[in-house]
Amino acid sequence: MQIISTTAALTAAIDEAKKAHKTIGLVPTMGALHEGHLSLIRRARKENDMVVVSIFVNPIQFNNKEDLAKYPRTVENDCQLVEETGADIAFTPTVEEMYPDGEPKVTYHFGPIEEVMEGPRRPGHFSGVAVVVRRLFDLTQPTRAYFGEKDFQQIAIIRNLLEQIKYPIELIPCPIVRADDGLALSSRNMRLSPEARAIAPEIYATLQQAVEMSEYEDVDSVCTWVVDTLGSFHEVNELPNGLRFEPEYFEIVDDTTLQPVDDWEASPTGIVGCIAVWLDGVRLIDVIRFRPVAE
Ligand code: PAF
Protein backbone atom coordinates (compact mmCIF):
# COMPACT_ATOMS: atom_id res chain seq x y z
CA MET A 1 0.00 0.00 0.00
CA GLN A 2 1.13 3.52 -0.75
CA ILE A 3 0.73 6.40 1.69
CA ILE A 4 0.33 9.52 -0.41
CA SER A 5 0.07 13.00 1.05
CA THR A 6 0.34 15.28 -1.97
CA THR A 7 -2.32 15.86 -4.59
CA ALA A 8 0.36 15.68 -7.33
CA ALA A 9 1.37 12.16 -6.31
CA LEU A 10 -2.26 11.09 -5.98
CA THR A 11 -3.11 12.45 -9.43
CA ALA A 12 -0.16 10.54 -10.91
CA ALA A 13 -1.31 7.27 -9.30
CA ILE A 14 -4.91 7.82 -10.46
CA ASP A 15 -3.80 8.68 -14.02
CA GLU A 16 -1.90 5.41 -14.17
CA ALA A 17 -4.88 3.43 -12.89
CA LYS A 18 -7.19 5.13 -15.39
CA LYS A 19 -4.81 4.30 -18.25
CA ALA A 20 -5.01 0.65 -17.20
CA HIS A 21 -8.86 0.96 -17.17
CA LYS A 22 -9.02 0.09 -13.48
CA THR A 23 -12.18 0.74 -11.50
CA ILE A 24 -11.55 2.90 -8.45
CA GLY A 25 -13.35 2.72 -5.10
CA LEU A 26 -13.09 5.76 -2.83
CA VAL A 27 -13.67 5.60 0.91
CA PRO A 28 -13.59 9.15 2.30
CA THR A 29 -12.86 9.31 6.05
CA MET A 30 -11.71 11.71 8.71
CA GLY A 31 -9.52 9.02 10.29
CA ALA A 32 -9.77 7.53 13.78
CA LEU A 33 -10.82 4.44 11.89
CA HIS A 34 -13.02 1.77 13.43
CA GLU A 35 -14.78 -1.38 12.24
CA GLY A 36 -17.44 0.77 10.52
CA HIS A 37 -14.83 2.33 8.24
CA LEU A 38 -13.13 -1.02 7.73
CA SER A 39 -16.43 -2.50 6.54
CA LEU A 40 -16.56 0.23 3.86
CA ILE A 41 -12.97 -0.51 2.81
CA ARG A 42 -13.68 -4.27 2.62
CA ARG A 43 -16.71 -3.66 0.45
CA ALA A 44 -14.75 -1.29 -1.80
CA ARG A 45 -11.99 -3.92 -2.02
CA LYS A 46 -14.48 -6.53 -3.27
CA GLU A 47 -16.03 -4.25 -5.88
CA ASN A 48 -13.08 -2.35 -7.39
CA ASP A 49 -9.63 -2.89 -8.91
CA MET A 50 -8.14 -0.08 -6.85
CA VAL A 51 -9.15 1.27 -3.45
CA VAL A 52 -8.29 4.74 -2.16
CA VAL A 53 -8.98 5.68 1.46
CA SER A 54 -8.71 9.36 2.27
CA ILE A 55 -7.89 10.40 5.81
CA PHE A 56 -8.48 14.10 6.25
CA VAL A 57 -10.06 16.01 9.12
CA ASN A 58 -11.84 18.62 7.04
CA PRO A 59 -11.84 21.90 9.01
CA ILE A 60 -14.51 23.58 6.88
CA GLN A 61 -17.22 21.10 7.87
CA PHE A 62 -16.85 21.85 11.59
CA ASN A 63 -19.01 24.69 12.78
CA ASN A 64 -17.71 24.18 16.31
CA LYS A 65 -14.00 24.95 16.90
CA GLU A 66 -13.83 22.81 20.01
CA ASP A 67 -15.21 19.79 18.16
CA LEU A 68 -12.53 20.28 15.48
CA ALA A 69 -9.76 20.63 18.07
CA LYS A 70 -10.94 17.53 19.94
CA TYR A 71 -11.50 15.38 16.87
CA PRO A 72 -9.30 12.28 17.37
CA ARG A 73 -6.23 12.12 15.12
CA THR A 74 -4.58 8.71 14.89
CA VAL A 75 -3.14 8.77 11.40
CA GLU A 76 -0.30 6.26 11.88
CA ASN A 77 -2.60 3.64 13.31
CA ASP A 78 -5.17 4.47 10.61
CA CYS A 79 -2.66 3.85 7.81
CA GLN A 80 -1.80 0.50 9.32
CA LEU A 81 -5.48 -0.49 9.44
CA VAL A 82 -6.02 0.70 5.88
CA GLU A 83 -3.10 -1.45 4.76
CA GLU A 84 -4.29 -4.51 6.70
CA THR A 85 -7.74 -4.12 5.16
CA GLY A 86 -6.28 -4.31 1.68
CA ALA A 87 -6.58 -0.79 0.25
CA ASP A 88 -4.04 0.37 -2.32
CA ILE A 89 -3.65 4.00 -1.29
CA ALA A 90 -4.08 5.92 1.96
CA PHE A 91 -4.37 9.57 1.02
CA THR A 92 -3.37 11.75 3.97
CA PRO A 93 -3.16 15.36 2.79
CA THR A 94 -2.56 18.47 4.91
CA VAL A 95 -5.11 21.30 4.93
CA GLU A 96 -2.77 23.35 2.70
CA GLU A 97 -2.56 20.51 0.21
CA MET A 98 -6.35 20.16 0.02
CA TYR A 99 -7.07 23.89 -0.01
CA PRO A 100 -3.97 25.53 -1.55
CA ASP A 101 -5.81 28.83 -2.10
CA GLY A 102 -7.04 29.03 1.47
CA GLU A 103 -10.57 28.38 2.64
CA PRO A 104 -12.75 27.68 -0.43
CA LYS A 105 -15.30 30.39 -1.16
CA VAL A 106 -17.80 28.11 -2.89
CA THR A 107 -20.93 27.07 -1.01
CA TYR A 108 -23.45 24.38 -1.89
CA HIS A 109 -27.18 24.42 -1.25
CA PHE A 110 -29.40 21.39 -0.98
CA GLY A 111 -32.90 22.75 -0.35
CA PRO A 112 -35.31 20.94 1.98
CA ILE A 113 -32.99 18.00 2.73
CA GLU A 114 -30.58 20.33 4.51
CA GLU A 115 -33.28 22.24 6.37
CA VAL A 116 -33.92 19.41 8.84
CA MET A 117 -31.99 17.59 11.57
CA GLU A 118 -28.24 18.34 11.29
CA GLY A 119 -28.69 21.19 8.80
CA PRO A 120 -30.04 24.00 11.01
CA ARG A 121 -28.00 22.83 14.00
CA ARG A 122 -24.67 22.79 12.17
CA PRO A 123 -24.77 25.78 9.80
CA GLY A 124 -22.33 25.36 6.92
CA HIS A 125 -21.63 21.73 7.77
CA PHE A 126 -23.08 20.11 4.68
CA SER A 127 -21.63 22.70 2.35
CA GLY A 128 -18.23 21.98 3.93
CA VAL A 129 -18.78 18.25 3.44
CA ALA A 130 -19.78 18.81 -0.20
CA VAL A 131 -16.68 20.93 -0.89
CA VAL A 132 -14.29 18.30 0.43
CA VAL A 133 -16.14 15.37 -1.13
CA ARG A 134 -16.16 17.09 -4.52
CA ARG A 135 -12.45 17.79 -4.19
CA LEU A 136 -11.86 14.11 -3.35
CA PHE A 137 -14.02 13.09 -6.32
CA ASP A 138 -12.00 15.39 -8.61
CA LEU A 139 -8.72 14.02 -7.32
CA THR A 140 -9.60 10.32 -7.36
CA GLN A 141 -12.24 10.10 -10.14
CA PRO A 142 -13.80 7.09 -8.45
CA THR A 143 -16.11 4.57 -10.08
CA ARG A 144 -17.81 4.09 -6.70
CA ALA A 145 -17.78 6.01 -3.42
CA TYR A 146 -18.63 4.43 -0.06
CA PHE A 147 -20.40 6.16 2.85
CA GLY A 148 -21.76 4.84 6.14
CA GLU A 149 -25.49 5.05 6.84
CA LYS A 150 -24.95 6.34 10.37
CA ASP A 151 -24.62 9.74 8.69
CA PHE A 152 -27.96 9.18 7.02
CA GLN A 153 -28.54 12.80 6.05
CA GLN A 154 -25.00 13.09 4.66
CA ILE A 155 -25.78 10.30 2.19
CA ALA A 156 -28.83 12.20 0.90
CA ILE A 157 -26.64 15.31 0.58
CA ILE A 158 -23.95 13.46 -1.40
CA ARG A 159 -26.63 11.93 -3.65
CA ASN A 160 -27.95 15.43 -4.30
CA LEU A 161 -24.39 16.74 -4.86
CA LEU A 162 -23.82 14.06 -7.50
CA GLU A 163 -27.03 15.16 -9.25
CA GLN A 164 -25.86 18.80 -9.14
CA ILE A 165 -22.36 18.17 -10.48
CA LYS A 166 -23.43 15.29 -12.76
CA TYR A 167 -20.46 13.04 -12.01
CA PRO A 168 -21.01 9.41 -13.04
CA ILE A 169 -20.05 8.02 -9.64
CA GLU A 170 -21.99 5.22 -8.00
CA LEU A 171 -22.86 6.10 -4.41
CA ILE A 172 -22.75 3.03 -2.17
CA PRO A 173 -24.45 3.48 1.23
CA CYS A 174 -23.24 0.88 3.74
CA PRO A 175 -25.01 -0.34 6.89
CA ILE A 176 -24.16 0.94 10.37
CA VAL A 177 -21.72 -1.24 12.29
CA ARG A 178 -22.49 -1.56 16.00
CA ALA A 179 -20.52 -2.64 19.06
CA ASP A 180 -21.76 -5.89 20.65
CA ASP A 181 -23.84 -3.83 23.07
CA GLY A 182 -25.55 -1.97 20.22
CA LEU A 183 -23.74 1.39 20.27
CA ALA A 184 -23.22 2.63 16.72
CA LEU A 185 -19.47 2.78 16.08
CA SER A 186 -18.16 6.32 15.80
CA SER A 187 -14.76 7.96 16.05
CA ARG A 188 -16.28 10.16 18.76
CA ASN A 189 -16.98 7.13 21.01
CA MET A 190 -13.33 7.13 22.09
CA ARG A 191 -13.94 10.47 23.84
CA LEU A 192 -16.56 8.96 26.18
CA SER A 193 -15.55 8.31 29.80
CA PRO A 194 -15.95 4.65 30.91
CA GLU A 195 -19.14 5.63 32.81
CA ALA A 196 -20.61 7.33 29.75
CA ARG A 197 -19.56 4.51 27.44
CA ALA A 198 -21.33 2.05 29.76
CA ILE A 199 -24.70 3.79 29.36
CA ALA A 200 -24.30 4.89 25.72
CA PRO A 201 -25.97 1.69 24.36
CA GLU A 202 -29.21 3.06 25.88
CA ILE A 203 -29.55 5.19 22.75
CA TYR A 204 -29.93 2.21 20.43
CA ALA A 205 -31.95 0.25 23.02
CA THR A 206 -34.41 3.17 23.18
CA LEU A 207 -34.62 3.34 19.38
CA GLN A 208 -35.32 -0.39 19.19
CA GLN A 209 -38.13 -0.03 21.72
CA ALA A 210 -39.46 2.87 19.67
CA VAL A 211 -39.77 0.56 16.65
CA GLU A 212 -41.79 -1.89 18.76
CA MET A 213 -44.00 0.97 19.99
CA SER A 214 -44.60 2.10 16.42
CA GLU A 215 -46.78 -0.98 15.95
CA TYR A 216 -49.44 0.57 18.18
CA GLU A 217 -48.54 4.23 18.86
CA ASP A 218 -48.66 7.20 16.50
CA VAL A 219 -45.58 9.00 15.18
CA ASP A 220 -45.87 11.96 17.54
CA SER A 221 -46.18 9.79 20.65
CA VAL A 222 -43.16 7.68 19.66
CA CYS A 223 -41.14 10.82 18.98
CA THR A 224 -41.98 12.35 22.35
CA TRP A 225 -41.38 9.05 24.15
CA VAL A 226 -37.83 8.70 22.76
CA VAL A 227 -36.83 12.23 23.76
CA ASP A 228 -38.44 11.93 27.21
CA THR A 229 -37.00 8.48 27.90
CA LEU A 230 -33.42 9.48 27.13
CA GLY A 231 -33.86 12.95 28.65
CA SER A 232 -35.01 11.53 32.00
CA PHE A 233 -32.68 8.51 32.06
CA HIS A 234 -30.39 10.16 34.65
CA GLU A 235 -33.28 10.77 37.02
CA VAL A 236 -34.78 7.31 36.71
CA ASN A 237 -31.36 5.65 37.10
CA GLU A 238 -29.82 8.16 39.55
CA LEU A 239 -26.66 8.62 37.50
CA PRO A 240 -23.64 10.14 39.32
CA ASN A 241 -21.56 13.26 38.48
CA GLY A 242 -24.16 15.04 36.39
CA LEU A 243 -23.94 12.29 33.75
CA ARG A 244 -27.01 12.49 31.52
CA PHE A 245 -28.32 12.19 27.98
CA GLU A 246 -29.34 15.46 26.39
CA PRO A 247 -31.27 14.72 23.19
CA GLU A 248 -30.73 17.48 20.63
CA TYR A 249 -33.31 16.12 18.24
CA PHE A 250 -35.13 12.97 17.31
CA GLU A 251 -36.98 13.17 14.01
CA ILE A 252 -39.02 10.52 12.25
CA VAL A 253 -38.65 11.19 8.55
CA ASP A 254 -39.23 9.93 5.02
CA ASP A 255 -36.02 8.10 4.06
CA THR A 256 -35.79 9.86 0.68
CA THR A 257 -37.03 13.41 1.22
CA LEU A 258 -35.90 13.51 4.89
CA GLN A 259 -39.06 15.48 5.70
CA PRO A 260 -40.82 14.62 8.98
CA VAL A 261 -43.81 12.32 8.61
CA ASP A 262 -46.91 12.38 10.77
CA ASP A 263 -48.15 8.92 9.98
CA TRP A 264 -46.52 5.50 9.57
CA GLU A 265 -48.04 5.07 6.11
CA ALA A 266 -46.88 8.50 4.89
CA SER A 267 -43.88 7.43 2.83
CA PRO A 268 -43.81 5.36 -0.36
CA THR A 269 -40.15 4.41 0.19
CA GLY A 270 -39.61 4.07 3.92
CA ILE A 271 -39.36 5.80 7.28
CA VAL A 272 -36.35 6.22 9.57
CA GLY A 273 -35.75 7.86 12.92
CA CYS A 274 -32.62 10.00 13.27
CA ILE A 275 -31.28 11.12 16.62
CA ALA A 276 -28.52 13.37 17.96
CA VAL A 277 -27.80 13.13 21.67
CA TRP A 278 -25.18 14.76 23.87
CA LEU A 279 -23.53 12.52 26.42
CA ASP A 280 -20.53 13.48 28.52
CA GLY A 281 -19.72 16.41 26.22
CA VAL A 282 -19.80 14.17 23.14
CA ARG A 283 -22.40 14.46 20.40
CA LEU A 284 -23.58 11.03 19.25
CA ILE A 285 -25.88 10.29 16.34
CA ASP A 286 -27.79 7.16 15.37
CA VAL A 287 -30.47 6.02 12.93
CA ILE A 288 -33.15 3.36 13.07
CA ARG A 289 -35.51 2.07 10.40
CA PHE A 290 -39.24 2.07 11.19
CA ARG A 291 -40.67 1.17 7.78
CA PRO A 292 -40.47 -1.09 5.97
CA VAL A 293 -40.26 -3.24 9.08
CA ALA A 294 -37.46 -5.83 8.90
CA GLU A 295 -38.74 -9.35 8.08
O1 PAF B 1 -18.39 11.18 7.15
C1 PAF B 1 -17.26 11.68 7.27
O2 PAF B 1 -16.35 11.17 7.92
C2 PAF B 1 -16.97 13.02 6.59
O3 PAF B 1 -18.08 13.85 6.62
C3 PAF B 1 -16.43 12.87 5.16
C4 PAF B 1 -17.47 12.25 4.24
C5 PAF B 1 -15.17 12.02 5.17
C6 PAF B 1 -16.07 14.24 4.59
O4 PAF B 1 -15.08 14.87 5.35
XYZ file of C-alpha atoms in Angstrom, residues 67-286:
220
model
C -15.215 19.793 18.162
C -12.533 20.276 15.479
C -9.759 20.626 18.073
C -10.944 17.532 19.940
C -11.497 15.383 16.869
C -9.303 12.284 17.366
C -6.231 12.123 15.123
C -4.576 8.705 14.888
C -3.143 8.766 11.399
C -0.303 6.256 11.876
C -2.597 3.636 13.309
C -5.170 4.467 10.610
C -2.661 3.846 7.812
C -1.800 0.504 9.321
C -5.476 -0.487 9.443
C -6.017 0.700 5.881
C -3.096 -1.448 4.757
C -4.286 -4.507 6.697
C -7.738 -4.115 5.163
C -6.276 -4.310 1.683
C -6.582 -0.792 0.253
C -4.041 0.369 -2.320
C -3.653 4.003 -1.293
C -4.083 5.918 1.962
C -4.373 9.572 1.017
C -3.374 11.746 3.971
C -3.160 15.365 2.795
C -2.564 18.475 4.908
C -5.112 21.296 4.931
C -2.775 23.352 2.695
C -2.561 20.509 0.205
C -6.352 20.156 0.025
C -7.070 23.889 -0.006
C -3.966 25.526 -1.546
C -5.810 28.827 -2.102
C -7.040 29.031 1.473
C -10.575 28.379 2.642
C -12.754 27.676 -0.429
C -15.298 30.393 -1.156
C -17.798 28.113 -2.891
C -20.928 27.068 -1.014
C -23.450 24.381 -1.892
C -27.183 24.421 -1.249
C -29.399 21.386 -0.982
C -32.896 22.751 -0.350
C -35.314 20.943 1.978
C -32.986 17.997 2.727
C -30.578 20.334 4.513
C -33.283 22.237 6.371
C -33.922 19.414 8.836
C -31.992 17.585 11.567
C -28.242 18.335 11.285
C -28.694 21.191 8.796
C -30.043 24.001 11.009
C -27.996 22.828 13.997
C -24.672 22.789 12.172
C -24.773 25.778 9.800
C -22.334 25.359 6.920
C -21.628 21.728 7.774
C -23.082 20.105 4.682
C -21.628 22.701 2.346
C -18.227 21.982 3.927
C -18.776 18.245 3.441
C -19.775 18.815 -0.199
C -16.681 20.930 -0.892
C -14.293 18.300 0.433
C -16.141 15.372 -1.133
C -16.161 17.087 -4.524
C -12.451 17.794 -4.189
C -11.863 14.114 -3.351
C -14.019 13.092 -6.325
C -12.001 15.387 -8.609
C -8.717 14.017 -7.317
C -9.598 10.319 -7.361
C -12.240 10.097 -10.141
C -13.803 7.090 -8.453
C -16.110 4.568 -10.076
C -17.809 4.087 -6.703
C -17.783 6.009 -3.416
C -18.633 4.432 -0.060
C -20.398 6.161 2.846
C -21.758 4.839 6.141
C -25.494 5.046 6.843
C -24.954 6.344 10.369
C -24.615 9.742 8.690
C -27.961 9.185 7.020
C -28.537 12.804 6.047
C -24.997 13.087 4.659
C -25.776 10.304 2.192
C -28.826 12.203 0.905
C -26.638 15.307 0.584
C -23.949 13.456 -1.403
C -26.633 11.927 -3.650
C -27.951 15.430 -4.300
C -24.392 16.738 -4.862
C -23.824 14.056 -7.498
C -27.033 15.161 -9.250
C -25.860 18.799 -9.144
C -22.364 18.172 -10.483
C -23.430 15.285 -12.757
C -20.460 13.039 -12.011
C -21.006 9.407 -13.042
C -20.046 8.022 -9.641
C -21.991 5.220 -8.003
C -22.859 6.098 -4.414
C -22.749 3.032 -2.173
C -24.450 3.480 1.225
C -23.236 0.881 3.742
C -25.013 -0.340 6.894
C -24.160 0.941 10.373
C -21.717 -1.239 12.287
C -22.488 -1.563 15.997
C -20.520 -2.642 19.056
C -21.758 -5.893 20.654
C -23.843 -3.825 23.073
C -25.545 -1.969 20.221
C -23.743 1.387 20.271
C -23.218 2.627 16.724
C -19.470 2.778 16.077
C -18.158 6.317 15.798
C -14.760 7.964 16.048
C -16.285 10.155 18.756
C -16.980 7.132 21.013
C -13.335 7.134 22.091
C -13.945 10.467 23.838
C -16.556 8.959 26.181
C -15.553 8.308 29.798
C -15.946 4.652 30.910
C -19.137 5.633 32.806
C -20.612 7.330 29.753
C -19.563 4.505 27.439
C -21.329 2.046 29.764
C -24.696 3.785 29.363
C -24.296 4.889 25.718
C -25.971 1.693 24.359
C -29.213 3.060 25.878
C -29.548 5.189 22.750
C -29.931 2.207 20.435
C -31.950 0.254 23.016
C -34.409 3.167 23.178
C -34.623 3.336 19.381
C -35.317 -0.386 19.187
C -38.129 -0.035 21.718
C -39.463 2.871 19.665
C -39.774 0.563 16.651
C -41.794 -1.891 18.756
C -43.999 0.966 19.989
C -44.601 2.096 16.423
C -46.783 -0.984 15.954
C -49.438 0.572 18.184
C -48.535 4.235 18.865
C -48.664 7.204 16.496
C -45.578 9.000 15.179
C -45.869 11.959 17.540
C -46.177 9.793 20.651
C -43.159 7.679 19.662
C -41.135 10.819 18.984
C -41.977 12.348 22.348
C -41.379 9.055 24.151
C -37.826 8.698 22.760
C -36.830 12.232 23.763
C -38.439 11.932 27.212
C -36.999 8.478 27.896
C -33.419 9.482 27.133
C -33.864 12.951 28.649
C -35.012 11.531 31.998
C -32.683 8.512 32.058
C -30.385 10.158 34.646
C -33.284 10.768 37.024
C -34.781 7.309 36.714
C -31.364 5.646 37.097
C -29.823 8.157 39.553
C -26.660 8.625 37.504
C -23.639 10.138 39.319
C -21.559 13.259 38.477
C -24.158 15.036 36.391
C -23.944 12.289 33.749
C -27.009 12.493 31.516
C -28.316 12.194 27.984
C -29.336 15.456 26.385
C -31.267 14.723 23.193
C -30.725 17.481 20.631
C -33.308 16.117 18.239
C -35.126 12.973 17.306
C -36.978 13.170 14.014
C -39.022 10.515 12.246
C -38.645 11.192 8.547
C -39.227 9.933 5.019
C -36.019 8.099 4.057
C -35.789 9.859 0.685
C -37.032 13.413 1.225
C -35.902 13.510 4.893
C -39.057 15.477 5.699
C -40.818 14.625 8.977
C -43.807 12.324 8.605
C -46.912 12.379 10.768
C -48.154 8.924 9.977
C -46.521 5.500 9.569
C -48.038 5.070 6.107
C -46.877 8.501 4.886
C -43.885 7.433 2.830
C -43.814 5.358 -0.360
C -40.151 4.406 0.191
C -39.606 4.072 3.917
C -39.356 5.800 7.284
C -36.348 6.221 9.567
C -35.754 7.865 12.920
C -32.619 10.004 13.271
C -31.276 11.117 16.617
C -28.522 13.369 17.958
C -27.798 13.128 21.671
C -25.175 14.757 23.868
C -23.526 12.517 26.424
C -20.528 13.478 28.522
C -19.717 16.413 26.219
C -19.801 14.169 23.140
C -22.404 14.458 20.405
C -23.579 11.033 19.248
C -25.883 10.286 16.339
C -27.788 7.162 15.365
